[in-house]
Amino acid sequence: MSQVVRFSVSVEDDLLKRFDRFCEQEQFATRSEAVRQLIHDRLTTQAWERGTHEVAGTLTLVYDHHRTQLGERLAQLQHDHTDLIVATTHVHLTHDVCLEVIILRGAAERLQHIAAQLKGLKGIFKGQLVMATTHAE
Ligand code: NI
């Protein structure tokens, strides 16, 4: 069993008030218990997101289709990763704005990488990747 270590953390008082409200709402016995669990959750999520195991995911993009070359860049990146991209749905939201939902499947770290490239293009208003395991846990 690992040894318990004490450490102190400096935070702004308003952030601490919000954290205390969070601890109360989530019914944590102590701040330490809440911090321990948050650290654990975040590290687990990070390890999972960066792994090589297969996942399925959706990448939602909202963008301005008038932006020069954005459509071409989006298409090019997707054509470069046909092994990861299962399907793409495009909806014309308004005269200017498009919504695209890209369904992906492959190694988690590769999905993260292509999603970061697509989200980072100029003219993207919103980009969010959601990943799920491809098997029941
Ligand atoms: Ni459109």
JSON list of C-alpha atoms and ligand atoms in Angstrom, two decimals:
[
{"chain": "A", "resi": 1, "resn": "MET", "atom": "CA", "xyz": [0.00, 0.00, 0.00]},
{"chain": "A", "resi": 2, "resn": "SER", "atom": "CA", "xyz": [1.42, 3.38, -0.95]},
{"chain": "A", "resi": 3, "resn": "GLN", "atom": "CA", "xyz": [2.31, 5.94, 1.65]},
{"chain": "A", "resi": 4, "resn": "VAL", "atom": "CA", "xyz": [0.03, 8.94, 2.14]},
{"chain": "A", "resi": 5, "resn": "VAL", "atom": "CA", "xyz": [1.84, 12.25, 1.62]},
{"chain": "A", "resi": 6, "resn": "ARG", "atom": "CA", "xyz": [0.61, 15.69, 2.70]},
{"chain": "A", "resi": 7, "resn": "PHE", "atom": "CA", "xyz": [1.09, 18.69, 0.44]},
{"chain": "A", "resi": 8, "resn": "SER", "atom": "CA", "xyz": [-0.29, 22.21, 0.51]},
{"chain": "A", "resi": 9, "resn": "VAL", "atom": "CA", "xyz": [-1.91, 23.99, -2.41]},
{"chain": "A", "resi": 10, "resn": "SER", "atom": "CA", "xyz": [-2.37, 27.73, -2.95]},
{"chain": "A", "resi": 11, "resn": "VAL", "atom": "CA", "xyz": [-5.60, 28.80, -4.68]},
{"chain": "A", "resi": 12, "resn": "GLU", "atom": "CA", "xyz": [-7.66, 31.99, -5.02]},
{"chain": "A", "resi": 13, "resn": "ASP", "atom": "CA", "xyz": [-10.30, 32.32, -2.30]},
{"chain": "A", "resi": 14, "resn": "ASP", "atom": "CA", "xyz": [-13.22, 32.44, -4.75]},
{"chain": "A", "resi": 15, "resn": "LEU", "atom": "CA", "xyz": [-11.98, 29.23, -6.39]},
{"chain": "A", "resi": 16, "resn": "LEU", "atom": "CA", "xyz": [-11.78, 27.59, -2.96]},
{"chain": "A", "resi": 17, "resn": "LYS", "atom": "CA", "xyz": [-15.38, 28.67, -2.20]},
{"chain": "A", "resi": 18, "resn": "ARG", "atom": "CA", "xyz": [-16.53, 27.08, -5.46]},
{"chain": "A", "resi": 19, "resn": "PHE", "atom": "CA", "xyz": [-14.55, 23.95, -4.63]},
{"chain": "A", "resi": 20, "resn": "ASP", "atom": "CA", "xyz": [-16.13, 23.74, -1.17]},
{"chain": "A", "resi": 21, "resn": "ARG", "atom": "CA", "xyz": [-19.59, 24.03, -2.73]},
{"chain": "A", "resi": 22, "resn": "PHE", "atom": "CA", "xyz": [-18.60, 21.24, -5.14]},
{"chain": "A", "resi": 23, "resn": "CYS", "atom": "CA", "xyz": [-17.44, 19.04, -2.23]},
{"chain": "A", "resi": 24, "resn": "GLU", "atom": "CA", "xyz": [-20.74, 19.65, -0.44]},
{"chain": "A", "resi": 25, "resn": "GLN", "atom": "CA", "xyz": [-22.87, 18.91, -3.53]},
{"chain": "A", "resi": 26, "resn": "GLU", "atom": "CA", "xyz": [-20.90, 15.75, -4.32]},
{"chain": "A", "resi": 27, "resn": "GLN", "atom": "CA", "xyz": [-20.94, 14.79, -0.63]},
{"chain": "A", "resi": 28, "resn": "PHE", "atom": "CA", "xyz": [-17.22, 14.32, -0.20]},
{"chain": "A", "resi": 29, "resn": "ALA", "atom": "CA", "xyz": [-16.28, 13.70, 3.44]},
{"chain": "A", "resi": 30, "resn": "THR", "atom": "CA", "xyz": [-13.22, 15.95, 3.21]},
{"chain": "A", "resi": 31, "resn": "ARG", "atom": "CA", "xyz": [-11.42, 18.21, 0.74]},
{"chain": "A", "resi": 32, "resn": "SER", "atom": "CA", "xyz": [-8.62, 15.64, 0.63]},
{"chain": "A", "resi": 33, "resn": "GLU", "atom": "CA", "xyz": [-11.04, 12.95, -0.49]},
{"chain": "A", "resi": 34, "resn": "ALA", "atom": "CA", "xyz": [-12.36, 15.20, -3.27]},
{"chain": "A", "resi": 35, "resn": "VAL", "atom": "CA", "xyz": [-8.88, 16.23, -4.47]},
{"chain": "A", "resi": 36, "resn": "ARG", "atom": "CA", "xyz": [-7.69, 12.61, -4.43]},
{"chain": "A", "resi": 37, "resn": "GLN", "atom": "CA", "xyz": [-10.63, 11.49, -6.55]},
{"chain": "A", "resi": 38, "resn": "LEU", "atom": "CA", "xyz": [-10.36, 14.39, -9.02]},
{"chain": "A", "resi": 39, "resn": "ILE", "atom": "CA", "xyz": [-6.65, 13.74, -9.55]},
{"chain": "A", "resi": 40, "resn": "HIS", "atom": "CA", "xyz": [-7.32, 10.04, -10.04]},
{"chain": "A", "resi": 41, "resn": "ASP", "atom": "CA", "xyz": [-10.15, 10.68, -12.56]},
{"chain": "A", "resi": 42, "resn": "ARG", "atom": "CA", "xyz": [-8.11, 13.16, -14.56]},
{"chain": "A", "resi": 43, "resn": "LEU", "atom": "CA", "xyz": [-5.02, 10.93, -14.74]},
{"chain": "A", "resi": 44, "resn": "THR", "atom": "CA", "xyz": [-7.10, 7.92, -15.72]},
{"chain": "A", "resi": 45, "resn": "THR", "atom": "CA", "xyz": [-8.85, 9.91, -18.45]},
{"chain": "A", "resi": 46, "resn": "GLN", "atom": "CA", "xyz": [-5.57, 11.28, -19.74]},
{"chain": "A", "resi": 47, "resn": "ALA", "atom": "CA", "xyz": [-4.00, 7.81, -19.94]},
{"chain": "A", "resi": 48, "resn": "TRP", "atom": "CA", "xyz": [-7.09, 6.50, -21.71]},
{"chain": "A", "resi": 49, "resn": "GLU", "atom": "CA", "xyz": [-7.16, 9.35, -24.23]},
{"chain": "A", "resi": 50, "resn": "ARG", "atom": "CA", "xyz": [-3.53, 8.83, -25.16]},
{"chain": "A", "resi": 51, "resn": "GLY", "atom": "CA", "xyz": [-3.62, 5.07, -25.48]},
{"chain": "A", "resi": 52, "resn": "THR", "atom": "CA", "xyz": [-3.32, 2.85, -28.53]},
{"chain": "A", "resi": 53, "resn": "HIS", "atom": "CA", "xyz": [-6.52, 0.85, -27.82]},
{"chain": "A", "resi": 54, "resn": "GLU", "atom": "CA", "xyz": [-9.34, 1.06, -30.34]},
{"chain": "A", "resi": 55, "resn": "VAL", "atom": "CA", "xyz": [-12.15, 3.53, -29.71]},
{"chain": "A", "resi": 56, "resn": "ALA", "atom": "CA", "xyz": [-15.07, 4.96, -31.64]},
{"chain": "A", "resi": 57, "resn": "GLY", "atom": "CA", "xyz": [-15.73, 8.66, -31.63]},
{"chain": "A", "resi": 58, "resn": "THR", "atom": "CA", "xyz": [-17.57, 11.63, -33.03]},
{"chain": "A", "resi": 59, "resn": "LEU", "atom": "CA", "xyz": [-15.99, 14.94, -33.84]},
{"chain": "A", "resi": 60, "resn": "THR", "atom": "CA", "xyz": [-18.43, 17.83, -34.04]},
{"chain": "A", "resi": 61, "resn": "LEU", "atom": "CA", "xyz": [-17.29, 20.89, -35.96]},
{"chain": "A", "resi": 62, "resn": "VAL", "atom": "CA", "xyz": [-19.15, 24.19, -36.43]},
{"chain": "A", "resi": 63, "resn": "TYR", "atom": "CA", "xyz": [-17.58, 26.55, -38.91]},
{"chain": "A", "resi": 64, "resn": "ASP", "atom": "CA", "xyz": [-17.96, 29.43, -41.34]},
{"chain": "A", "resi": 65, "resn": "HIS", "atom": "CA", "xyz": [-18.02, 27.96, -44.82]},
{"chain": "A", "resi": 66, "resn": "HIS", "atom": "CA", "xyz": [-17.11, 31.31, -46.41]},
{"chain": "A", "resi": 67, "resn": "ARG", "atom": "CA", "xyz": [-13.69, 31.08, -44.83]},
{"chain": "A", "resi": 68, "resn": "THR", "atom": "CA", "xyz": [-11.16, 30.79, -47.65]},
{"chain": "A", "resi": 69, "resn": "GLN", "atom": "CA", "xyz": [-9.98, 27.22, -48.27]},
{"chain": "A", "resi": 70, "resn": "LEU", "atom": "CA", "xyz": [-11.50, 25.85, -45.06]},
{"chain": "A", "resi": 71, "resn": "GLY", "atom": "CA", "xyz": [-13.78, 23.46, -46.95]},
{"chain": "A", "resi": 72, "resn": "GLU", "atom": "CA", "xyz": [-10.85, 22.22, -49.02]},
{"chain": "A", "resi": 73, "resn": "ARG", "atom": "CA", "xyz": [-8.62, 21.76, -45.93]},
{"chain": "A", "resi": 74, "resn": "LEU", "atom": "CA", "xyz": [-11.37, 19.86, -44.11]},
{"chain": "A", "resi": 75, "resn": "ALA", "atom": "CA", "xyz": [-11.89, 17.56, -47.09]},
{"chain": "A", "resi": 76, "resn": "GLN", "atom": "CA", "xyz": [-8.15, 17.07, -47.62]},
{"chain": "A", "resi": 77, "resn": "LEU", "atom": "CA", "xyz": [-7.48, 16.09, -43.98]},
{"chain": "A", "resi": 78, "resn": "GLN", "atom": "CA", "xyz": [-10.37, 13.63, -44.08]},
{"chain": "A", "resi": 79, "resn": "HIS", "atom": "CA", "xyz": [-9.17, 12.12, -47.35]},
{"chain": "A", "resi": 80, "resn": "ASP", "atom": "CA", "xyz": [-5.72, 11.71, -45.78]},
{"chain": "A", "resi": 81, "resn": "HIS", "atom": "CA", "xyz": [-7.24, 9.60, -42.95]},
{"chain": "A", "resi": 82, "resn": "THR", "atom": "CA", "xyz": [-9.77, 7.34, -44.64]},
{"chain": "A", "resi": 83, "resn": "ASP", "atom": "CA", "xyz": [-8.65, 4.48, -42.36]},
{"chain": "A", "resi": 84, "resn": "LEU", "atom": "CA", "xyz": [-9.96, 6.43, -39.34]},
{"chain": "A", "resi": 85, "resn": "ILE", "atom": "CA", "xyz": [-13.04, 8.14, -40.77]},
{"chain": "A", "resi": 86, "resn": "VAL", "atom": "CA", "xyz": [-16.18, 6.05, -41.00]},
{"chain": "A", "resi": 87, "resn": "ALA", "atom": "CA", "xyz": [-18.67, 8.69, -42.11]},
{"chain": "A", "resi": 88, "resn": "THR", "atom": "CA", "xyz": [-19.28, 12.43, -42.25]},
{"chain": "A", "resi": 89, "resn": "THR", "atom": "CA", "xyz": [-22.58, 14.25, -41.94]},
{"chain": "A", "resi": 90, "resn": "HIS", "atom": "CA", "xyz": [-22.88, 17.84, -43.08]},
{"chain": "A", "resi": 91, "resn": "VAL", "atom": "CA", "xyz": [-25.73, 20.18, -42.13]},
{"chain": "A", "resi": 92, "resn": "HIS", "atom": "CA", "xyz": [-26.09, 23.74, -43.49]},
{"chain": "A", "resi": 93, "resn": "LEU", "atom": "CA", "xyz": [-27.16, 25.50, -40.26]},
{"chain": "A", "resi": 94, "resn": "THR", "atom": "CA", "xyz": [-27.61, 29.01, -41.62]},
{"chain": "A", "resi": 95, "resn": "HIS", "atom": "CA", "xyz": [-26.62, 30.94, -44.73]},
{"chain": "A", "resi": 96, "resn": "ASP", "atom": "CA", "xyz": [-23.02, 31.11, -43.40]},
{"chain": "A", "resi": 97, "resn": "VAL", "atom": "CA", "xyz": [-22.58, 28.39, -40.81]},
{"chain": "A", "resi": 98, "resn": "CYS", "atom": "CA", "xyz": [-22.12, 24.65, -41.28]},
{"chain": "A", "resi": 99, "resn": "LEU", "atom": "CA", "xyz": [-22.20, 21.78, -38.80]},
{"chain": "A", "resi": 100, "resn": "GLU", "atom": "CA", "xyz": [-20.18, 18.68, -39.56]},
{"chain": "A", "resi": 101, "resn": "VAL", "atom": "CA", "xyz": [-20.20, 15.50, -37.50]},
{"chain": "A", "resi": 102, "resn": "ILE", "atom": "CA", "xyz": [-17.38, 13.11, -38.32]},
{"chain": "A", "resi": 103, "resn": "ILE", "atom": "CA", "xyz": [-17.59, 9.54, -37.08]},
{"chain": "A", "resi": 104, "resn": "LEU", "atom": "CA", "xyz": [-14.20, 7.97, -36.42]},
{"chain": "A", "resi": 105, "resn": "ARG", "atom": "CA", "xyz": [-12.81, 4.64, -35.34]},
{"chain": "A", "resi": 106, "resn": "GLY", "atom": "CA", "xyz": [-9.24, 3.68, -34.49]},
{"chain": "A", "resi": 107, "resn": "ALA", "atom": "CA", "xyz": [-6.49, 4.09, -31.90]},
{"chain": "A", "resi": 108, "resn": "ALA", "atom": "CA", "xyz": [-7.43, 6.71, -29.28]},
{"chain": "A", "resi": 109, "resn": "GLU", "atom": "CA", "xyz": [-4.20, 8.66, -29.74]},
{"chain": "A", "resi": 110, "resn": "ARG", "atom": "CA", "xyz": [-4.70, 8.82, -33.52]},
{"chain": "A", "resi": 111, "resn": "LEU", "atom": "CA", "xyz": [-8.27, 10.08, -33.10]},
{"chain": "A", "resi": 112, "resn": "GLN", "atom": "CA", "xyz": [-6.98, 12.77, -30.74]},
{"chain": "A", "resi": 113, "resn": "HIS", "atom": "CA", "xyz": [-4.37, 13.76, -33.29]},
{"chain": "A", "resi": 114, "resn": "ILE", "atom": "CA", "xyz": [-6.67, 14.09, -36.31]},
{"chain": "A", "resi": 115, "resn": "ALA", "atom": "CA", "xyz": [-9.31, 15.83, -34.16]},
{"chain": "A", "resi": 116, "resn": "ALA", "atom": "CA", "xyz": [-6.72, 18.38, -33.00]},
{"chain": "A", "resi": 117, "resn": "GLN", "atom": "CA", "xyz": [-5.71, 19.07, -36.60]},
{"chain": "A", "resi": 118, "resn": "LEU", "atom": "CA", "xyz": [-9.32, 19.53, -37.76]},
{"chain": "A", "resi": 119, "resn": "LYS", "atom": "CA", "xyz": [-10.34, 21.66, -34.74]},
{"chain": "A", "resi": 120, "resn": "GLY", "atom": "CA", "xyz": [-7.27, 23.85, -35.19]},
{"chain": "A", "resi": 121, "resn": "LEU", "atom": "CA", "xyz": [-8.17, 25.01, -38.69]},
{"chain": "A", "resi": 122, "resn": "LYS", "atom": "CA", "xyz": [-8.91, 28.73, -39.08]},
{"chain": "A", "resi": 123, "resn": "GLY", "atom": "CA", "xyz": [-12.63, 29.45, -39.21]},
{"chain": "A", "resi": 124, "resn": "ILE", "atom": "CA", "xyz": [-13.74, 26.63, -36.88]},
{"chain": "A", "resi": 125, "resn": "PHE", "atom": "CA", "xyz": [-16.02, 28.11, -34.18]},
{"chain": "A", "resi": 126, "resn": "LYS", "atom": "CA", "xyz": [-16.45, 24.95, -32.16]},
{"chain": "A", "resi": 127, "resn": "GLY", "atom": "CA", "xyz": [-14.81, 21.55, -32.22]},
{"chain": "A", "resi": 128, "resn": "GLN", "atom": "CA", "xyz": [-15.41, 18.72, -29.79]},
{"chain": "A", "resi": 129, "resn": "LEU", "atom": "CA", "xyz": [-14.32, 15.09, -29.84]},
{"chain": "A", "resi": 130, "resn": "VAL", "atom": "CA", "xyz": [-16.24, 12.49, -27.86]},
{"chain": "A", "resi": 131, "resn": "MET", "atom": "CA", "xyz": [-14.70, 9.01, -27.60]},
{"chain": "A", "resi": 132, "resn": "ALA", "atom": "CA", "xyz": [-16.11, 5.70, -26.38]},
{"chain": "A", "resi": 133, "resn": "THR", "atom": "CA", "xyz": [-14.70, 2.19, -26.11]},
{"chain": "A", "resi": 134, "resn": "THR", "atom": "CA", "xyz": [-15.81, -0.21, -28.81]},
{"chain": "A", "resi": 135, "resn": "HIS", "atom": "CA", "xyz": [-16.50, -3.00, -26.33]},
{"chain": "A", "resi": 136, "resn": "ALA", "atom": "CA", "xyz": [-18.65, -3.25, -23.20]},
{"chain": "A", "resi": 137, "resn": "GLU", "atom": "CA", "xyz": [-16.78, -2.70, -19.93]},
{"chain": "B", "resi": 1, "resn": "NI", "atom": "NI", "xyz": [-22.84, 23.78, -45.24]}
]
